[in-house]
PDB file of C-alpha atoms in Angstrom:
ATOM      1  CA  MET A 218     -53.591 -25.054  -9.348  1.00 59.00           C
ATOM      2  CA  ALA A 219     -51.283 -23.197 -11.551  1.00 59.00           C
ATOM      3  CA  ASN A 220     -50.800 -20.413  -9.220  1.00 66.00           C
ATOM      4  CA  LYS A 221     -50.101 -22.756  -6.502  1.00 65.00           C
ATOM      5  CA  LYS A 222     -46.920 -24.417  -8.734  1.00 66.00           C
ATOM      6  CA  ASN A 223     -46.044 -20.653  -9.759  1.00 66.00           C
ATOM      7  CA  ALA A 224     -45.682 -19.802  -5.979  1.00 61.00           C
ATOM      8  CA  GLN A 225     -43.926 -23.228  -5.047  1.00 70.00           C
ATOM      9  CA  ALA A 226     -41.405 -22.553  -7.965  1.00 65.00           C
ATOM     10  CA  SER A 227     -40.840 -19.030  -6.664  1.00 68.00           C
ATOM     11  CA  GLU A 228     -40.294 -19.913  -3.317  1.00 75.00           C
ATOM     12  CA  THR A 229     -37.888 -22.737  -4.609  1.00 84.00           C
ATOM     13  CA  ALA A 230     -35.844 -20.189  -6.864  1.00 84.00           C
ATOM     14  CA  LEU A 231     -35.874 -17.924  -3.649  1.00 88.00           C
ATOM     15  CA  GLU A 232     -34.444 -20.639  -1.622  1.00 90.00           C
ATOM     16  CA  ASN A 233     -31.863 -21.550  -4.231  1.00 90.00           C
ATOM     17  CA  ALA A 234     -30.787 -17.941  -4.611  1.00 90.00           C
ATOM     18  CA  VAL A 235     -30.328 -17.750  -0.704  1.00 92.00           C
ATOM     19  CA  LYS A 236     -28.327 -20.671  -0.682  1.00 92.00           C
ATOM     20  CA  LYS A 237     -25.825 -19.800  -3.251  1.00 94.00           C
ATOM     21  CA  ILE A 238     -25.445 -16.520  -1.562  1.00 91.00           C
ATOM     22  CA  VAL A 239     -24.882 -18.415   1.848  1.00 93.00           C
ATOM     23  CA  GLN A 240     -22.299 -20.595   0.057  1.00 94.00           C
ATOM     24  CA  THR A 241     -20.691 -17.701  -1.775  1.00 89.00           C
ATOM     25  CA  LEU A 242     -20.341 -15.798   1.444  1.00 89.00           C
ATOM     26  CA  SER A 243     -19.164 -18.536   3.616  1.00 92.00           C
ATOM     27  CA  ASP A 244     -16.431 -19.248   1.005  1.00 91.00           C
ATOM     28  CA  LYS A 245     -15.487 -15.382   1.376  1.00 88.00           C
ATOM     29  CA  GLU A 246     -15.796 -15.766   5.213  1.00 92.00           C
ATOM     30  CA  ARG A 247     -13.233 -18.674   5.189  1.00 91.00           C
ATOM     31  CA  ARG A 248     -10.960 -16.855   3.164  1.00 89.00           C
ATOM     32  CA  GLN A 249     -11.139 -13.676   4.933  1.00 90.00           C
ATOM     33  CA  ASP A 250     -10.137 -15.534   7.926  1.00 92.00           C
ATOM     34  CA  GLN A 251      -7.068 -16.609   6.437  1.00 91.00           C
ATOM     35  CA  ILE A 252      -6.537 -13.052   4.599  1.00 90.00           C
ATOM     36  CA  ILE A 253      -6.557 -10.849   7.940  1.00 93.00           C
ATOM     37  CA  PRO A 254      -3.906 -12.706   9.934  1.00 94.00           C
ATOM     38  CA  LEU A 255      -1.832 -12.899   6.725  1.00 94.00           C
ATOM     39  CA  THR A 256      -1.924  -9.364   6.158  1.00 94.00           C
ATOM     40  CA  ARG A 257      -1.097  -8.640   9.726  1.00 95.00           C
ATOM     41  CA  GLU A 258       2.018 -10.448   9.213  1.00 96.00           C
ATOM     42  CA  ILE A 259       2.963  -8.823   5.950  1.00 95.00           C
ATOM     43  CA  ILE A 260       2.340  -5.045   7.227  1.00 96.00           C
ATOM     44  CA  ARG A 261       4.571  -5.961  10.425  1.00 97.00           C
ATOM     45  CA  ASP A 262       7.114  -7.127   7.883  1.00 97.00           C
ATOM     46  CA  CYS A 263       7.115  -4.292   6.141  1.00 96.00           C
ATOM     47  CA  ALA A 264       7.486  -2.147   9.112  1.00 96.00           C
ATOM     48  CA  LEU A 265      10.724  -4.164  10.154  1.00 96.00           C
ATOM     49  CA  GLY A 266      11.959  -3.445   6.447  1.00 96.00           C
ATOM     50  CA  ILE A 267      11.538  -0.092   6.740  1.00 95.00           C
ATOM     51  CA  LYS A 268      13.081   0.216  10.203  1.00 95.00           C
ATOM     52  CA  ALA A 269      16.213  -1.761   8.661  1.00 95.00           C
ATOM     53  CA  VAL A 270      16.130   0.792   5.524  1.00 92.00           C
ATOM     54  CA  HIS A 271      16.602   3.635   8.071  1.00 89.00           C
ATOM     55  CA  ALA A 272      19.391   1.661  10.167  1.00 92.00           C
ATOM     56  CA  GLY A 273      21.275   1.327   6.797  1.00 90.00           C
ATOM     57  CA  ASP A 274      20.921  -2.392   6.725  1.00 94.00           C
ATOM     58  CA  LEU A 275      19.662  -2.827   3.097  1.00 91.00           C
ATOM     59  CA  LYS A 276      20.405  -6.703   3.054  1.00 94.00           C
ATOM     60  CA  GLU A 277      17.848  -7.079   5.902  1.00 95.00           C
ATOM     61  CA  THR A 278      15.555  -5.100   3.830  1.00 94.00           C
ATOM     62  CA  GLU A 279      16.049  -6.927   0.917  1.00 95.00           C
ATOM     63  CA  ARG A 280      15.719 -10.135   2.908  1.00 96.00           C
ATOM     64  CA  LYS A 281      12.305  -8.888   4.510  1.00 96.00           C
ATOM     65  CA  ILE A 282      11.090  -7.731   0.834  1.00 96.00           C
ATOM     66  CA  ASP A 283      11.761 -11.082  -0.279  1.00 96.00           C
ATOM     67  CA  GLU A 284      10.022 -12.442   2.822  1.00 96.00           C
ATOM     68  CA  ILE A 285       7.090 -10.359   2.147  1.00 96.00           C
ATOM     69  CA  GLU A 286       6.721 -11.258  -1.579  1.00 96.00           C
ATOM     70  CA  GLY A 287       6.667 -15.092  -0.812  1.00 96.00           C
ATOM     71  CA  LYS A 288       3.602 -14.024   1.788  1.00 95.00           C
ATOM     72  CA  LEU A 289       1.883 -11.727  -1.273  1.00 94.00           C
ATOM     73  CA  VAL A 290       1.782 -14.953  -3.421  1.00 93.00           C
ATOM     74  CA  LYS A 291      -0.260 -16.965  -1.098  1.00 92.00           C
ATOM     75  CA  LEU A 292      -2.384 -13.606  -0.397  1.00 92.00           C
ATOM     76  CA  HIS A 293      -3.132 -13.443  -4.180  1.00 88.00           C
ATOM     77  CA  SER A 294      -4.508 -16.807  -4.337  1.00 88.00           C
ATOM     78  CA  LEU A 295      -7.012 -16.001  -1.421  1.00 87.00           C
ATOM     79  CA  ASP A 296      -8.139 -12.332  -1.912  1.00 84.00           C
ATOM     80  CA  GLU A 297      -9.996 -12.516  -5.181  1.00 81.00           C
ATOM     81  CA  LYS A 298     -12.880 -10.039  -4.611  1.00 78.00           C
ATOM     82  CA  LEU A 299     -11.991  -9.414  -1.459  1.00 80.00           C
ATOM     83  CA  GLU A 300      -9.112  -6.862  -1.744  1.00 77.00           C
ATOM     84  CA  ASN A 301     -10.675  -4.593   0.527  1.00 82.00           C
ATOM     85  CA  VAL A 302      -9.477  -6.633   3.030  1.00 85.00           C
ATOM     86  CA  SER A 303      -6.124  -6.686   1.941  1.00 88.00           C
ATOM     87  CA  GLN A 304      -5.513  -3.140   0.385  1.00 91.00           C
ATOM     88  CA  GLN A 305      -3.725  -1.818   3.566  1.00 93.00           C
ATOM     89  CA  CYS A 306      -0.923  -4.733   3.234  1.00 94.00           C
ATOM     90  CA  TYR A 307      -0.480  -3.704  -0.393  1.00 95.00           C
ATOM     91  CA  GLN A 308      -0.131  -0.158   0.524  1.00 96.00           C
ATOM     92  CA  GLU A 309       2.653  -0.992   2.942  1.00 97.00           C
ATOM     93  CA  TYR A 310       4.364  -3.053   0.553  1.00 97.00           C
ATOM     94  CA  ALA A 311       4.134  -0.399  -2.237  1.00 98.00           C
ATOM     95  CA  GLU A 312       5.527   1.962   0.514  1.00 97.00           C
ATOM     96  CA  ILE A 313       8.780  -0.182   1.329  1.00 97.00           C
ATOM     97  CA  LYS A 314       9.126  -1.386  -2.321  1.00 97.00           C
ATOM     98  CA  CYS A 315       9.527   2.355  -3.430  1.00 97.00           C
ATOM     99  CA  LEU A 316      11.489   3.352  -0.436  1.00 97.00           C
ATOM    100  CA  HIS A 317      14.165   1.079  -1.337  1.00 96.00           C
ATOM    101  CA  ALA A 318      14.369   1.627  -4.809  1.00 97.00           C
ATOM    102  CA  ILE A 319      14.851   5.207  -4.027  1.00 96.00           C
ATOM    103  CA  LEU A 320      17.534   4.415  -1.290  1.00 93.00           C
ATOM    104  CA  THR A 321      19.263   2.104  -3.819  1.00 94.00           C
ATOM    105  CA  ARG A 322      18.924   4.804  -6.493  1.00 95.00           C
ATOM    106  CA  GLU A 323      16.690   2.529  -8.726  1.00 96.00           C
ATOM    107  CA  PRO A 324      13.786   3.734 -10.635  1.00 97.00           C
ATOM    108  CA  ILE A 325      10.626   3.669  -8.433  1.00 97.00           C
ATOM    109  CA  PRO A 326       8.797   0.311  -9.371  1.00 98.00           C
ATOM    110  CA  THR A 327       5.415   0.751 -10.924  1.00 97.00           C
ATOM    111  CA  TYR A 328       2.118  -1.101  -9.487  1.00 96.00           C
ATOM    112  CA  GLU A 329       2.505  -3.321 -12.593  1.00 97.00           C
ATOM    113  CA  GLU A 330       5.749  -4.015 -11.921  1.00 97.00           C
ATOM    114  CA  ILE A 331       5.030  -5.036  -8.171  1.00 96.00           C
ATOM    115  CA  GLY A 332       2.151  -6.575  -9.082  1.00 94.00           C
ATOM    116  CA  ILE A 333      -0.729  -4.875  -7.293  1.00 94.00           C
ATOM    117  CA  ASN A 334      -3.630  -2.343  -7.774  1.00 92.00           C
ATOM    118  CA  LEU A 335      -3.288   1.366  -8.557  1.00 94.00           C
ATOM    119  CA  ILE A 336      -4.800   2.564  -5.595  1.00 94.00           C
ATOM    120  CA  PRO A 337      -2.522   0.642  -2.881  1.00 95.00           C
ATOM    121  CA  TRP A 338       0.250   1.744  -4.954  1.00 97.00           C
ATOM    122  CA  LEU A 339      -0.523   5.529  -4.929  1.00 97.00           C
ATOM    123  CA  SER A 340      -1.030   5.335  -1.422  1.00 96.00           C
ATOM    124  CA  GLY A 341       1.950   3.445  -0.473  1.00 97.00           C
ATOM    125  CA  LEU A 342       3.887   6.057  -2.986  1.00 97.00           C
ATOM    126  CA  ALA A 343       2.438   8.852  -0.821  1.00 97.00           C
ATOM    127  CA  ASP A 344       3.424   7.560   2.335  1.00 97.00           C
ATOM    128  CA  CYS A 345       6.970   6.784   0.981  1.00 97.00           C
ATOM    129  CA  VAL A 346       7.058  10.695   1.203  1.00 97.00           C
ATOM    130  CA  GLY A 347       6.914  10.693   4.939  1.00 96.00           C
ATOM    131  CA  GLU A 348       9.835   8.097   5.157  1.00 96.00           C
ATOM    132  CA  LEU A 349      11.847  10.223   2.700  1.00 97.00           C
ATOM    133  CA  ARG A 350      11.383  13.162   5.131  1.00 96.00           C
ATOM    134  CA  ARG A 351      12.868  11.047   8.078  1.00 95.00           C
ATOM    135  CA  ALA A 352      15.624  10.054   5.730  1.00 95.00           C
ATOM    136  CA  VAL A 353      16.281  13.688   4.949  1.00 96.00           C
ATOM    137  CA  GLN A 354      16.288  14.492   8.673  1.00 95.00           C
ATOM    138  CA  LEU A 355      19.019  11.531   9.459  1.00 95.00           C
ATOM    139  CA  ALA A 356      21.186  12.694   6.514  1.00 95.00           C
ATOM    140  CA  LEU A 357      21.105  16.213   8.014  1.00 95.00           C
ATOM    141  CA  SER A 358      21.934  14.744  11.532  1.00 94.00           C
ATOM    142  CA  GLU A 359      24.837  12.985  10.019  1.00 94.00           C
ATOM    143  CA  GLY A 360      26.163  16.230   8.006  1.00 95.00           C
ATOM    144  CA  ASP A 361      25.495  14.581   4.559  1.00 96.00           C
ATOM    145  CA  ALA A 362      23.742  17.444   2.803  1.00 95.00           C
ATOM    146  CA  LYS A 363      24.102  16.051  -0.850  1.00 96.00           C
ATOM    147  CA  LYS A 364      22.111  12.903   0.140  1.00 96.00           C
ATOM    148  CA  ALA A 365      19.454  15.048   1.968  1.00 96.00           C
ATOM    149  CA  LYS A 366      19.125  16.932  -1.237  1.00 96.00           C
ATOM    150  CA  TYR A 367      18.662  13.664  -3.158  1.00 97.00           C
ATOM    151  CA  TYR A 368      16.038  12.381  -0.916  1.00 97.00           C
ATOM    152  CA  PHE A 369      14.466  16.043  -0.770  1.00 97.00           C
ATOM    153  CA  GLU A 370      14.175  16.055  -4.603  1.00 97.00           C
ATOM    154  CA  LYS A 371      12.712  12.233  -4.837  1.00 98.00           C
ATOM    155  CA  MET A 372       9.873  13.897  -2.326  1.00 97.00           C
ATOM    156  CA  ASN A 373       9.402  16.665  -4.617  1.00 97.00           C
ATOM    157  CA  ALA A 374       9.311  14.629  -7.586  1.00 97.00           C
ATOM    158  CA  ILE A 375       6.720  12.261  -6.048  1.00 98.00           C
ATOM    159  CA  TYR A 376       4.701  15.199  -4.995  1.00 96.00           C
ATOM    160  CA  ASP A 377       4.709  16.810  -8.247  1.00 96.00           C
ATOM    161  CA  ASN A 378       3.675  13.718 -10.097  1.00 96.00           C
ATOM    162  CA  LEU A 379       0.379  12.589  -7.380  1.00 96.00           C
ATOM    163  CA  MET A 380      -0.612  16.271  -7.329  1.00 95.00           C
ATOM    164  CA  VAL A 381      -1.941  15.583 -11.291  1.00 96.00           C
ATOM    165  CA  ILE A 382      -4.362  12.999  -9.851  1.00 95.00           C
ATOM    166  CA  LYS A 383      -7.440  14.705  -8.986  1.00 93.00           C
ATOM    167  CA  PHE A 384     -10.248  12.315  -8.540  1.00 93.00           C
ATOM    168  CA  SER A 385     -13.100  11.811  -6.092  1.00 92.00           C
ATOM    169  CA  SER A 386     -12.308   9.687  -3.184  1.00 90.00           C
ATOM    170  CA  SER A 387     -14.821   7.484  -4.246  1.00 89.00           C
ATOM    171  CA  LEU A 388     -11.975   6.445  -7.318  1.00 92.00           C
ATOM    172  CA  VAL A 389      -8.854   7.042  -5.105  1.00 92.00           C
ATOM    173  CA  GLY A 390      -9.680   6.473  -1.652  1.00 88.00           C
ATOM    174  CA  GLY A 391      -7.806   8.508   0.759  1.00 92.00           C
ATOM    175  CA  LEU A 392      -5.333  10.071  -1.689  1.00 93.00           C
ATOM    176  CA  LYS A 393      -6.396  13.673  -1.491  1.00 93.00           C
ATOM    177  CA  HIS A 394      -5.662  13.844   1.994  1.00 94.00           C
ATOM    178  CA  LYS A 395      -2.389  11.837   1.595  1.00 95.00           C
ATOM    179  CA  GLN A 396      -1.331  14.732  -0.836  1.00 95.00           C
ATOM    180  CA  ASP A 397      -2.219  17.334   1.694  1.00 94.00           C
ATOM    181  CA  VAL A 398       0.036  15.585   4.345  1.00 96.00           C
ATOM    182  CA  ILE A 399       2.776  15.477   1.514  1.00 96.00           C
ATOM    183  CA  ARG A 400       2.591  19.169   0.989  1.00 95.00           C
ATOM    184  CA  GLY A 401       3.414  19.968   4.588  1.00 96.00           C
ATOM    185  CA  GLN A 402       6.388  17.242   4.792  1.00 96.00           C
ATOM    186  CA  ILE A 403       7.733  18.726   1.814  1.00 96.00           C
ATOM    187  CA  GLU A 404       7.669  22.421   3.423  1.00 96.00           C
ATOM    188  CA  GLN A 405       8.925  21.027   7.253  1.00 95.00           C
ATOM    189  CA  ALA A 406      11.468  19.472   4.800  1.00 96.00           C
ATOM    190  CA  ARG A 407      12.786  22.333   3.029  1.00 95.00           C
ATOM    191  CA  SER A 408      12.858  24.393   6.447  1.00 94.00           C
ATOM    192  CA  GLU A 409      14.915  22.065   8.036  1.00 93.00           C
ATOM    193  CA  MET A 410      17.251  21.909   4.840  1.00 90.00           C
ATOM    194  CA  LEU A 411      17.633  25.764   5.080  1.00 91.00           C
ATOM    195  CA  ARG A 412      18.148  25.905   8.726  1.00 90.00           C
ATOM    196  CA  SER A 413      21.100  23.198   8.064  1.00 86.00           C
ATOM    197  CA  ALA A 414      22.589  25.009   5.411  1.00 75.00           C
TER     198      ALA A 414
END
């Protein structure tokens, strides 16, 4: 009789554990269903903001950043324990914030200052180098060597700072690959600047 009661108690505990898991996963799925379209909107807005940066329309860029930040407030309320779903949009946000700061000659904001985790910030900062290379090319095409030099110096500063981060990809995601890409972008920009001199 005692064995039967123990077996029933064990089955009840198992059923309760599974019910709790189903409830937890159902909640995560519901939030994920809200997060995914929101992250897509934010990523599109970041792309439009970066496009505005390169077009020289800083007012539009700032308008987009304000719009993105409003959407990030909603995202923060949804993505607790689901940050992996929204990491790409935080990375894009870091990229536009860092790029905007550089182009307006302000200090690059830290991950704490923009309210995101350090890994998407590092990735966004690394991606910013590609946009700076594009800014170098635009400045050179306009004959503005001084502006091109400024952007190139910022590319180097980002590279020098990111290169001290030497950890496994299990800790820093795809940063190692991005570091390699940055190295190539800097060499290409250096060649372009030498050719234009």
